[in-house]
């Protein structure tokens, strides 16, 4: 299964990607996670990406496209993948189409997790992430058993640097301006499948399985 997962910032892409990865046994490739891992290691790419991420802007396509092509060329992507957070504009989508065509591959579906902007700011500023294993929580919607501690590995929970009110508003604006046009782009290719992401976590995943089985 070769899939994209789309949705506004905070829609639940990363949360549902964990379920999809396990259910379909495909690697989860999040460009945001790759940039954050690079920043943790203080690589040149990570430090450069930080300048854009902190402002809620897109990292330049020249850096992002090559990074994704390299990752998709790895052996574990031969039978499928789940791309999360890429593509984010038409130029990235065209670069992906070109890469897939060159490799005689094609997407099976583009999943859109649809959530109205009103609920997303709360989701974003209330998110907590495990420093150690990356598991995602929410202080109200999905709190850990013990405050500040990961249920899965006992690691310390932290807040992402871009999960502030100001940056969240910029990210939502960038989504509307640059990423939302991709919905029509993929609708035109008959790949788009939308689910309502403003429901209980488990119900969202049930709906994802249903639309992907069609
Ligand atoms: P990225 O890491 O991709 O962030 P994003 O798109 O803003 O999305 P988020 O990770 O914030 O949200 P999510 O949909 O994964 O939500 P989650 O599941 O965590 O990108 C970050 C930055 O990197 C960008 O701004 C850009 O600078 C750069 N970047 C990345 N890719 C790029 C690219 N291709 N090109 C250029 N730049 C790029 O859930 C959020 C919260 O809500 C959690 O607390 C969760 O517990 C809660 N929640 C989830 N589902 C539910 C539910 N059903 N009910 C209630 N609460 C829920
Ligand atoms: Mg995410």
Short mmCIF file of C-alpha atoms and ligand atoms in Angstrom, two decimals:
data_model
loop_
_atom_site.label_atom_id
_atom_site.label_comp_id
_atom_site.label_asym_id
_atom_site.label_seq_id
_atom_site.Cartn_x
_atom_site.Cartn_y
_atom_site.Cartn_z
CA UNK A 1 0.00 0.00 0.00
CA UNK A 2 1.50 3.34 -1.10
CA UNK A 3 -0.22 6.09 0.80
CA UNK A 4 -0.14 9.77 1.64
CA UNK A 5 -1.74 11.12 4.80
CA UNK A 6 -2.83 14.74 4.67
CA UNK A 7 -4.63 17.12 7.00
CA UNK A 8 -4.24 20.47 8.72
CA UNK A 9 -1.60 20.81 11.45
CA UNK A 10 -2.90 18.91 14.50
CA UNK A 11 -5.51 16.93 12.51
CA UNK A 12 -4.11 13.63 13.80
CA UNK A 13 -1.79 12.53 10.98
CA UNK A 14 0.99 11.33 13.28
CA UNK A 15 -1.48 9.72 15.69
CA UNK A 16 -3.24 7.72 12.97
CA UNK A 17 0.02 7.00 11.13
CA UNK A 18 1.07 4.78 14.05
CA UNK A 19 -2.11 2.68 13.59
CA UNK A 20 -1.76 2.56 9.80
CA UNK A 21 1.93 1.58 9.98
CA UNK A 22 1.13 -1.36 12.25
CA UNK A 23 -2.04 -2.50 10.46
CA UNK A 24 -0.62 -2.39 6.91
CA UNK A 25 2.98 -3.12 7.90
CA UNK A 26 4.47 -0.19 5.95
CA UNK A 27 7.11 2.35 7.01
CA UNK A 28 5.86 5.72 8.28
CA UNK A 29 7.84 8.57 6.75
CA UNK A 30 7.17 11.98 8.31
CA UNK A 31 9.21 14.87 6.90
CA UNK A 32 8.55 16.83 10.11
CA UNK A 33 9.96 13.94 12.18
CA UNK A 34 13.01 13.71 9.88
CA UNK A 35 13.73 17.44 10.31
CA UNK A 36 13.29 17.19 14.11
CA UNK A 37 15.62 14.15 14.27
CA UNK A 38 18.22 16.12 12.30
CA UNK A 39 17.86 19.06 14.63
CA UNK A 40 18.38 16.81 17.65
CA UNK A 41 21.65 15.64 16.06
CA UNK A 42 22.48 19.29 15.16
CA UNK A 43 23.09 18.41 11.48
CA UNK A 44 23.34 21.20 8.89
CA UNK A 45 19.92 20.19 7.51
CA UNK A 46 18.36 20.25 10.99
CA UNK A 47 19.72 23.69 11.84
CA UNK A 48 18.58 25.09 8.49
CA UNK A 49 15.11 23.53 8.79
CA UNK A 50 14.71 25.00 12.30
CA UNK A 51 14.76 28.55 10.89
CA UNK A 52 11.62 27.77 8.88
CA UNK A 53 9.88 25.43 11.35
CA UNK A 54 10.09 27.93 14.21
CA UNK A 55 8.17 30.43 12.05
CA UNK A 56 5.66 27.84 10.84
CA UNK A 57 6.90 28.19 7.27
CA UNK A 58 7.77 25.46 4.79
CA UNK A 59 11.37 24.27 4.52
CA UNK A 60 12.52 24.96 0.91
CA UNK A 61 11.55 22.33 -1.68
CA UNK A 62 15.18 22.00 -2.80
CA UNK A 63 16.00 20.38 0.58
CA UNK A 64 12.76 18.51 1.14
CA UNK A 65 12.28 16.82 -2.26
CA UNK A 66 15.71 15.17 -2.34
CA UNK A 67 15.36 13.98 1.22
CA UNK A 68 12.06 12.23 0.42
CA UNK A 69 13.38 10.72 -2.82
CA UNK A 70 16.37 9.27 -0.94
CA UNK A 71 14.11 7.82 1.75
CA UNK A 72 11.67 6.30 -0.77
CA UNK A 73 14.61 4.68 -2.59
CA UNK A 74 15.42 2.56 0.46
CA UNK A 75 14.56 -1.13 0.36
CA UNK A 76 11.86 -1.03 3.06
CA UNK A 77 9.68 1.20 0.82
CA UNK A 78 9.53 -1.26 -2.10
CA UNK A 79 6.21 -2.79 -1.00
CA UNK A 80 4.63 0.33 0.39
CA UNK A 81 4.98 3.44 2.50
CA UNK A 82 2.97 6.04 4.33
CA UNK A 83 4.14 9.59 3.65
CA UNK A 84 3.07 12.07 6.36
CA UNK A 85 3.55 15.82 5.81
CA UNK A 86 4.80 15.47 2.24
CA UNK A 87 3.89 16.76 -0.29
CA UNK A 88 2.88 20.14 1.11
CA UNK A 89 2.60 22.18 -2.07
CA UNK A 90 1.99 21.58 -5.78
CA UNK A 91 5.71 21.63 -6.67
CA UNK A 92 6.40 18.86 -4.12
CA UNK A 93 3.45 16.83 -5.44
CA UNK A 94 4.78 17.14 -8.99
CA UNK A 95 8.27 16.08 -7.86
CA UNK A 96 6.75 13.04 -6.15
CA UNK A 97 4.69 12.12 -9.24
CA UNK A 98 7.81 12.35 -11.38
CA UNK A 99 9.85 10.19 -9.00
CA UNK A 100 7.13 7.52 -8.82
CA UNK A 101 6.72 7.50 -12.61
CA UNK A 102 10.47 7.07 -13.14
CA UNK A 103 10.34 4.06 -10.84
CA UNK A 104 7.15 2.60 -12.37
CA UNK A 105 5.29 3.12 -9.13
CA UNK A 106 2.01 4.83 -8.27
CA UNK A 107 0.09 5.91 -5.19
CA UNK A 108 -2.84 3.75 -4.06
CA UNK A 109 -4.62 6.49 -2.09
CA UNK A 110 -4.33 9.92 -0.50
CA UNK A 111 -5.96 10.01 2.89
CA UNK A 112 -7.28 13.34 4.13
CA UNK A 113 -7.97 13.67 7.87
CA UNK A 114 -10.52 16.45 7.88
CA UNK A 115 -10.78 18.61 11.03
CA UNK A 116 -12.12 22.17 11.21
CA UNK A 117 -9.49 24.79 12.16
CA UNK A 118 -11.39 25.81 15.36
CA UNK A 119 -10.36 22.70 17.32
CA UNK A 120 -6.80 22.55 16.09
CA UNK A 121 -5.11 25.28 18.10
CA UNK A 122 -6.08 23.48 21.35
CA UNK A 123 -4.88 20.18 19.98
CA UNK A 124 -1.53 21.69 18.96
CA UNK A 125 -0.70 23.61 22.14
CA UNK A 126 -1.89 20.70 24.32
CA UNK A 127 0.23 18.12 22.54
CA UNK A 128 3.08 16.44 24.40
CA UNK A 129 5.64 14.15 22.78
CA UNK A 130 7.97 11.58 24.33
CA UNK A 131 11.61 12.68 24.05
CA UNK A 132 12.67 9.06 23.92
CA UNK A 133 10.20 7.11 21.71
CA UNK A 134 8.20 9.93 20.04
CA UNK A 135 4.78 8.73 21.31
CA UNK A 136 2.18 11.52 21.18
CA UNK A 137 -0.20 12.57 23.97
CA UNK A 138 -2.58 15.43 24.68
CA UNK A 139 -2.95 17.01 28.09
CA UNK A 140 -6.78 16.77 27.93
CA UNK A 141 -7.75 14.43 25.05
CA UNK A 142 -5.18 11.69 25.62
CA UNK A 143 -3.22 12.30 28.84
CA UNK A 144 -0.48 9.94 30.03
CA UNK A 145 -1.20 7.95 33.23
CA UNK A 146 1.47 9.94 35.06
CA UNK A 147 1.88 13.61 34.15
CA UNK A 148 4.99 14.29 32.07
CA UNK A 149 5.96 10.59 31.74
CA UNK A 150 5.48 8.36 28.68
CA UNK A 151 3.20 5.32 29.33
CA UNK A 152 5.06 3.28 26.73
CA UNK A 153 8.72 3.74 27.69
CA UNK A 154 8.86 5.90 30.83
CA UNK A 155 10.58 8.70 28.88
CA UNK A 156 10.14 12.39 29.61
CA UNK A 157 7.37 14.22 27.73
CA UNK A 158 8.13 17.56 26.05
CA UNK A 159 6.38 20.19 23.97
CA UNK A 160 7.43 20.69 20.35
CA UNK A 161 9.16 24.05 19.74
CA UNK A 162 6.59 24.92 17.06
CA UNK A 163 3.57 24.11 19.25
CA UNK A 164 3.03 27.70 20.41
CA UNK A 165 -0.11 29.76 19.65
CA UNK A 166 1.70 32.08 17.23
CA UNK A 167 3.42 29.35 15.25
CA UNK A 168 0.27 27.23 15.17
CA UNK A 169 -1.64 30.12 13.53
CA UNK A 170 1.12 30.55 10.92
CA UNK A 171 1.12 26.80 10.21
CA UNK A 172 -2.65 26.81 9.65
CA UNK A 173 -2.33 29.81 7.31
CA UNK A 174 0.46 28.14 5.33
CA UNK A 175 -1.72 25.02 5.07
CA UNK A 176 -4.62 27.02 3.58
CA UNK A 177 -2.40 28.87 1.14
CA UNK A 178 -0.02 26.15 -0.01
CA UNK A 179 -1.24 22.69 1.02
CA UNK A 180 -5.04 22.82 0.65
CA UNK A 181 -4.79 23.09 -3.19
CA UNK A 182 -3.41 19.53 -3.13
CA UNK A 183 -6.86 18.22 -2.22
CA UNK A 184 -8.14 19.18 -5.68
CA UNK A 185 -4.90 17.97 -7.24
CA UNK A 186 -5.43 14.44 -5.85
CA UNK A 187 -9.21 14.56 -6.30
CA UNK A 188 -8.41 15.09 -9.99
CA UNK A 189 -6.32 11.90 -9.92
CA UNK A 190 -9.22 10.01 -8.22
CA UNK A 191 -6.99 9.20 -5.25
CA UNK A 192 -8.49 11.36 -2.48
CA UNK A 193 -10.27 9.66 0.43
CA UNK A 194 -11.51 11.86 3.27
CA UNK A 195 -12.38 10.89 6.83
CA UNK A 196 -13.81 13.01 9.64
CA UNK A 197 -10.93 13.51 12.09
CA UNK A 198 -13.09 15.24 14.70
CA UNK A 199 -14.20 12.00 16.35
CA UNK A 200 -12.83 9.61 18.95
CA UNK A 201 -9.30 8.34 18.09
CA UNK A 202 -10.48 4.73 17.52
CA UNK A 203 -13.45 5.77 15.38
CA UNK A 204 -11.15 7.80 13.10
CA UNK A 205 -9.03 4.68 12.52
CA UNK A 206 -12.14 2.53 11.87
CA UNK A 207 -13.17 5.02 9.19
CA UNK A 208 -9.66 5.02 7.70
CA UNK A 209 -9.74 1.21 7.33
CA UNK A 210 -13.18 1.44 5.71
CA UNK A 211 -12.24 4.05 3.09
CA UNK A 212 -8.97 2.26 2.27
CA UNK A 213 -10.79 -1.05 1.75
CA UNK A 214 -13.09 0.49 -0.92
P1 LIG B 1 4.84 18.40 10.78
O1 LIG B 1 5.64 17.73 11.80
O2 LIG B 1 4.38 17.62 9.59
O3 LIG B 1 3.63 19.14 11.48
P2 LIG B 1 2.15 19.50 11.02
O4 LIG B 1 1.75 19.22 9.62
O5 LIG B 1 1.96 20.91 11.46
O6 LIG B 1 1.28 18.47 11.72
P3 LIG B 1 1.38 18.06 13.23
O7 LIG B 1 2.49 17.08 13.40
O8 LIG B 1 1.37 19.29 14.07
O9 LIG B 1 -0.05 17.41 13.41
P4 LIG B 1 -0.56 15.93 13.22
O10 LIG B 1 -1.64 15.98 12.16
O11 LIG B 1 0.53 14.95 13.03
O12 LIG B 1 -1.29 15.74 14.62
P5 LIG B 1 -1.02 14.71 15.84
O13 LIG B 1 -1.39 13.33 15.40
O14 LIG B 1 0.32 14.92 16.44
O15 LIG B 1 5.66 19.65 10.20
C1 LIG B 1 6.29 20.56 11.06
C2 LIG B 1 7.08 21.58 10.27
O16 LIG B 1 8.13 20.93 9.52
C3 LIG B 1 6.31 22.38 9.21
O17 LIG B 1 5.65 23.51 9.77
C4 LIG B 1 7.42 22.76 8.24
O18 LIG B 1 8.17 23.85 8.73
C5 LIG B 1 8.32 21.53 8.25
N1 LIG B 1 7.95 20.57 7.20
C6 LIG B 1 7.49 19.30 7.40
N2 LIG B 1 7.24 18.70 6.21
C7 LIG B 1 7.56 19.61 5.25
C8 LIG B 1 7.51 19.60 3.82
N3 LIG B 1 7.05 18.53 3.14
N4 LIG B 1 7.92 20.70 3.17
C9 LIG B 1 8.37 21.79 3.82
N5 LIG B 1 8.43 21.89 5.17
C10 LIG B 1 8.02 20.80 5.87
O19 LIG B 1 -2.17 15.23 16.84
C11 LIG B 1 -2.12 16.53 17.39
C12 LIG B 1 -2.68 16.51 18.81
O20 LIG B 1 -4.08 16.22 18.77
C13 LIG B 1 -2.04 15.44 19.72
O21 LIG B 1 -1.89 15.95 21.01
C14 LIG B 1 -3.06 14.29 19.69
O22 LIG B 1 -3.04 13.54 20.89
C15 LIG B 1 -4.39 15.03 19.52
N6 LIG B 1 -5.36 14.27 18.73
C16 LIG B 1 -5.09 13.50 17.62
N7 LIG B 1 -6.25 12.90 17.17
C17 LIG B 1 -7.24 13.32 18.01
C18 LIG B 1 -8.64 13.04 18.06
N8 LIG B 1 -9.26 12.25 17.18
N9 LIG B 1 -9.36 13.63 19.07
C19 LIG B 1 -8.77 14.46 19.97
N10 LIG B 1 -7.45 14.76 19.98
C20 LIG B 1 -6.69 14.19 19.00
MG1 LIG B 2 2.62 15.07 12.92
#
